C-alpha positions as MATLAB code, in Angstrom:
seq = 'MFAELIDRRHHTGNVRAMSYARQLPEATRMRAEAMGDDGSRWIAALDASMAHLEETWVARFGTVLRGGSESLVAEATLADGREAVVKVGLPAYGDLSGEARVYALAGGRGYAELLAWDRSVNALLLERLGAPLRDAFATTEAQLAALCRTLEDAWVTVPDAQGLMTGAEKARWLKDFIEEKWSALGRPCDRATRDRALSFAEEREEAFTPANAVLVHGDAHAENALLAPSLAGGRFKFVDPDGLHAEKACDLAVPMREWSTELLAGDTGRLARERCEMLAAATAVDATAIWQWGYMERVSTGLTMLDIGMREEGLESLAVAERIRRS';
ca = [
      -0.267  -27.322    5.414;
       3.368  -26.103    5.267;
       2.357  -22.571    4.626;
       0.057  -22.801    7.839;
       3.033  -23.796    9.667;
       4.984  -20.931    8.584;
       2.179  -18.725    9.456;
       1.843  -20.130   12.760;
       5.490  -19.624   13.253;
       5.406  -15.823   12.482;
       2.647  -15.584   14.740;
       4.428  -17.251   17.693;
       7.295  -15.243   16.871;
       9.798  -17.836   17.971;
      11.640  -20.261   15.365;
      12.527  -18.303   12.236;
      13.022  -14.933   14.540;
      15.885  -16.712   16.348;
      19.263  -17.987   15.129;
      19.915  -21.616   15.594;
      23.721  -20.611   15.135;
      23.251  -18.386   18.201;
      21.998  -21.356   20.291;
      24.392  -23.768   19.458;
      25.324  -25.816   22.580;
      28.694  -24.383   23.862;
      30.432  -27.802   23.477;
      29.736  -28.140   19.944;
      30.344  -24.313   19.352;
      33.851  -25.055   20.530;
      34.740  -27.983   18.400;
      33.321  -26.342   15.439;
      35.574  -23.291   16.105;
      38.178  -25.737   16.437;
      37.726  -27.024   12.951;
      38.696  -23.584   11.700;
      37.412  -22.726    8.222;
      35.267  -25.509    8.167;
      33.418  -25.189   11.207;
      32.965  -21.591   10.802;
      31.329  -22.495    7.460;
      29.155  -24.794    8.849;
      27.984  -22.234   11.654;
      27.416  -19.835    9.074;
      25.092  -22.141    7.061;
      23.129  -23.468   10.258;
      20.201  -21.393    9.680;
      20.000  -21.926    5.856;
      20.350  -25.500    6.508;
      17.354  -25.530    9.195;
      15.340  -23.923    6.655;
      15.983  -26.144    3.850;
      14.980  -28.916    6.184;
      11.971  -27.117    7.424;
      10.844  -27.072    3.739;
      12.116  -30.483    2.628;
      10.288  -32.358    5.570;
       7.277  -29.958    5.912;
       8.104  -29.306    9.625;
       8.303  -26.618   12.018;
      11.463  -26.443   14.198;
      11.382  -25.044   17.572;
      13.576  -25.150   21.033;
      17.101  -26.078   20.760;
      18.040  -28.988   23.109;
      21.165  -29.151   25.454;
      23.883  -31.663   25.384;
      25.959  -33.154   23.024;
      29.321  -31.654   21.412;
      29.051  -33.082   17.772;
      25.753  -31.692   16.489;
      22.927  -29.260   16.705;
      19.597  -30.959   18.190;
      16.310  -29.251   18.096;
      12.332  -30.005   18.495;
      10.235  -30.755   15.379;
       6.734  -30.722   14.633;
       5.446  -32.538   11.512;
       2.679  -31.234    9.402;
       0.558  -34.321   10.708;
       1.304  -33.018   14.286;
       3.856  -35.705   15.159;
       6.608  -34.553   17.424;
      10.078  -35.192   16.349;
      13.765  -34.203   16.566;
      16.061  -32.841   14.095;
      19.637  -33.646   14.390;
      22.350  -31.641   12.136;
      25.664  -32.893   12.621;
      29.212  -31.207   12.310;
      31.233  -32.178    9.068;
      33.911  -34.409    9.914;
      32.890  -35.136   13.690;
      29.351  -35.538   13.345;
      28.877  -37.738   10.080;
      25.310  -39.052   10.771;
      25.311  -41.580    7.728;
      26.462  -44.413   10.376;
      23.677  -43.535   12.562;
      21.202  -43.348    9.951;
      22.394  -46.430    8.850;
      21.782  -47.981   12.177;
      18.317  -46.637   12.672;
      17.372  -48.094    9.219;
      18.379  -51.345   10.243;
      16.649  -51.467   13.637;
      13.321  -50.219   12.054;
      12.369  -48.596   15.218;
      12.943  -51.802   17.299;
      15.029  -50.812   20.373;
      15.978  -47.410   18.774;
      14.128  -44.370   17.973;
      12.565  -44.454   14.737;
      14.041  -42.897   11.847;
      11.605  -40.513   10.073;
      14.058  -38.843    7.338;
      17.955  -38.430    6.409;
      19.220  -35.566    4.259;
      22.707  -36.397    3.085;
      23.216  -33.265    1.860;
      23.260  -31.289    5.057;
      24.126  -34.237    7.244;
      20.678  -34.336    9.157;
      18.258  -36.714   10.920;
      14.756  -36.627   11.319;
      13.751  -38.924   14.518;
      10.669  -39.825   16.458;
      10.824  -37.637   19.706;
      11.415  -39.597   23.126;
      11.421  -38.845   26.427;
      13.238  -38.495   29.594;
      17.033  -40.563   30.037;
      16.679  -43.983   31.770;
      19.126  -42.566   34.111;
      16.162  -39.948   35.489;
      13.674  -42.832   35.598;
      15.150  -45.029   38.342;
      16.887  -44.352   41.899;
      18.944  -47.252   42.104;
      22.291  -48.596   40.143;
      20.653  -52.149   39.726;
      17.238  -50.547   38.387;
      19.090  -48.872   35.977;
      21.019  -51.704   34.826;
      17.754  -54.030   34.775;
      16.202  -51.327   32.600;
      19.364  -51.259   30.217;
      19.136  -54.917   29.655;
      15.508  -55.122   28.667;
      16.274  -52.036   26.436;
      19.478  -53.991   24.990;
      17.273  -57.073   24.367;
      14.953  -55.015   22.170;
      17.420  -53.384   20.278;
      19.618  -56.575   19.693;
      18.535  -57.254   16.010;
      20.128  -59.995   13.952;
      21.229  -58.792   10.810;
      22.687  -60.936    7.844;
      25.927  -59.515    7.413;
      28.054  -56.203    8.815;
      26.253  -53.778    6.561;
      29.204  -51.596    6.379;
      29.319  -51.444   10.380;
      32.693  -52.148   12.120;
      33.019  -55.315   13.292;
      33.182  -56.854   16.739;
      36.731  -58.188   15.558;
      37.776  -54.700   14.134;
      36.351  -53.049   17.590;
      38.447  -55.480   19.806;
      41.555  -54.881   17.441;
      41.027  -50.810   17.419;
      40.716  -51.075   21.330;
      44.280  -52.739   21.454;
      45.879  -50.364   19.323;
      44.429  -47.418   21.233;
      45.165  -48.559   24.591;
      48.944  -49.179   23.365;
      49.395  -45.719   21.949;
      47.600  -43.955   24.620;
      48.987  -45.491   27.431;
      52.630  -44.547   26.384;
      51.419  -41.180   25.083;
      49.898  -40.198   28.594;
      52.942  -41.320   30.571;
      51.894  -44.576   31.591;
      49.019  -43.540   33.929;
      48.186  -47.108   35.137;
      50.594  -50.168   35.543;
      51.975  -52.112   33.050;
      49.823  -55.186   34.462;
      46.698  -53.536   33.786;
      47.409  -52.453   30.505;
      48.472  -55.743   29.616;
      45.405  -57.537   30.922;
      43.393  -55.156   28.595;
      45.529  -56.123   25.752;
      45.038  -59.794   26.290;
      41.421  -59.443   26.514;
      41.212  -57.422   23.404;
      43.200  -60.412   21.386;
      40.676  -62.837   22.771;
      37.644  -61.029   21.970;
      38.932  -60.354   18.337;
      39.760  -64.356   17.814;
      36.291  -64.838   19.069;
      34.491  -63.065   16.902;
      32.301  -65.101   14.478;
      29.399  -63.500   12.379;
      26.983  -66.019   13.407;
      26.845  -64.821   16.843;
      26.927  -61.238   15.891;
      24.105  -58.714   15.868;
      23.437  -55.007   15.481;
      25.369  -53.579   18.342;
      24.891  -49.763   19.731;
      28.293  -49.192   21.202;
      27.729  -46.843   23.752;
      24.507  -48.059   25.735;
      24.726  -46.068   28.847;
      21.765  -44.562   30.561;
      21.593  -41.299   29.227;
      21.365  -42.775   25.847;
      18.106  -44.537   26.101;
      15.120  -42.446   26.207;
      11.877  -43.060   27.223;
       9.486  -44.255   24.571;
       6.104  -42.813   24.986;
       4.485  -45.139   22.245;
       5.524  -48.457   24.211;
       3.527  -49.629   26.994;
       5.134  -50.610   30.235;
       7.611  -47.939   30.474;
      10.159  -48.933   28.070;
      12.835  -47.055   26.284;
      14.672  -46.837   23.262;
      18.037  -46.041   22.156;
      19.844  -42.721   20.645;
      23.326  -42.002   19.315;
      24.511  -45.220   18.376;
      27.969  -45.953   17.319;
      26.689  -49.045   15.460;
      28.767  -52.493   15.308;
      28.110  -55.839   14.036;
      29.364  -57.801   17.021;
      28.529  -60.305   20.113;
      26.183  -59.080   22.621;
      28.682  -58.804   25.285;
      30.194  -55.897   23.352;
      27.270  -53.727   24.335;
      27.481  -54.922   27.966;
      30.701  -53.388   28.429;
      29.321  -49.923   28.809;
      27.387  -50.735   31.855;
      30.474  -52.516   33.235;
      32.419  -49.617   32.750;
      29.888  -47.203   34.581;
      29.440  -46.041   38.163;
      33.332  -46.393   39.289;
      32.847  -44.381   42.559;
      30.370  -46.968   43.644;
      33.075  -50.055   42.963;
      35.816  -48.052   44.558;
      33.453  -47.680   47.803;
      33.575  -51.192   48.437;
      35.365  -54.522   47.576;
      35.947  -53.322   43.972;
      36.372  -56.958   42.572;
      33.807  -58.499   44.306;
      30.801  -55.773   43.263;
      32.423  -55.878   39.992;
      31.925  -59.621   39.466;
      28.516  -59.411   40.837;
      27.717  -56.581   38.386;
      28.916  -58.995   35.446;
      27.040  -62.055   36.841;
      23.799  -59.812   36.861;
      24.378  -58.775   33.474;
      24.665  -62.087   32.327;
      21.923  -63.492   33.976;
      19.371  -60.772   32.677;
      20.666  -61.256   28.818;
      21.768  -65.238   28.974;
      24.777  -63.908   27.604;
      28.434  -65.238   28.259;
      30.025  -63.677   31.451;
      33.446  -64.114   30.401;
      32.807  -62.188   27.320;
      30.978  -59.506   29.438;
      33.958  -59.174   31.612;
      36.663  -59.202   28.981;
      34.852  -56.320   27.150;
      34.018  -54.659   30.203;
      37.701  -54.418   31.265;
      38.958  -53.258   28.205;
      36.325  -50.757   27.725;
      37.033  -49.430   31.046;
      40.856  -49.020   30.418;
      40.329  -47.470   27.154;
      37.502  -45.068   28.590;
      39.997  -44.083   31.707;
      42.786  -43.018   29.057;
      40.264  -41.363   26.991;
      39.301  -39.222   29.839;
      42.716  -38.329   31.014;
      43.395  -37.573   27.109;
      40.634  -34.824   27.071;
      41.478  -33.381   30.532;
      38.840  -35.059   32.868;
      41.804  -36.250   34.929;
      39.760  -37.283   38.124;
      37.332  -39.359   36.273;
      40.078  -40.882   34.270;
      42.145  -42.077   36.998;
      39.163  -43.498   39.084;
      38.187  -45.559   35.962;
      42.072  -46.960   35.841;
      42.011  -47.466   39.620;
      39.168  -49.812   39.399;
      40.913  -51.600   36.565;
      43.830  -52.027   38.929;
      41.825  -53.089   41.866;
      40.078  -55.775   39.522;
      43.349  -57.229   38.292;
      44.667  -57.518   41.759;
      41.374  -59.050   43.133;
];
């Protein structure tokens, strides 16, 4: 069968003739080049790595997909006709072992199914999913409701941390990050806003208990949830997990930090509280925990955006945090 796939590829004249290195997303190429020799070697070896994976997995690779900044992602077709995607991560930046662990723990529930993992070239083979959740719904409310349904599918109970970061460690990391970046970036929001985020981080660290922890995605926004053709009712599955062992509210911080423009356009504090209450009601998760995770996630995200040059978006996120604090 693999010989037939190779023959088909030569006849269509697409995949083997093209260079994956030449089709890298620009953001991935820039990050690889910024790595120096390691990144240059990764780019130079990319075509050979893809050929190795095609042979190992008995697959035919196709169109390179756009987006992302730490990997190459391309369509794949397996020998039995199943459609998949291959993801090859940058060294250091894009170590996919953590993602592989999350996909394996989830076992296809709420996450793309892991079909194969090749540690030697840092590559995953995943079931192919459809369009992102963001494209499926016109309103923020509908997107939030669909995200909640998808999270409930994905919150798998695991016996222990399985090598993943815990909720306590995540809260501590956010606290340290906010303290460091707030000073390094010239105090871009007022001290009281920073202190509120630090206080919430301390509370969530103290509140962590393994008994209430589940497998948490860690970056559950509407671009990371893709339509799952295999599931009835227009349901979605997650991709690109950070992977944590934490309370469910940790995942609900992400929809709390999104859609800043909408929050700034009205009574920011009231709109944020209404969103928090909606998420709590939809998932039966404690509203206080959602509020605290959401606030510190918003402040840390604003600082991150400023740090990478997204000044307008970063200041907008921090402006929401300041308004919420004053409300």
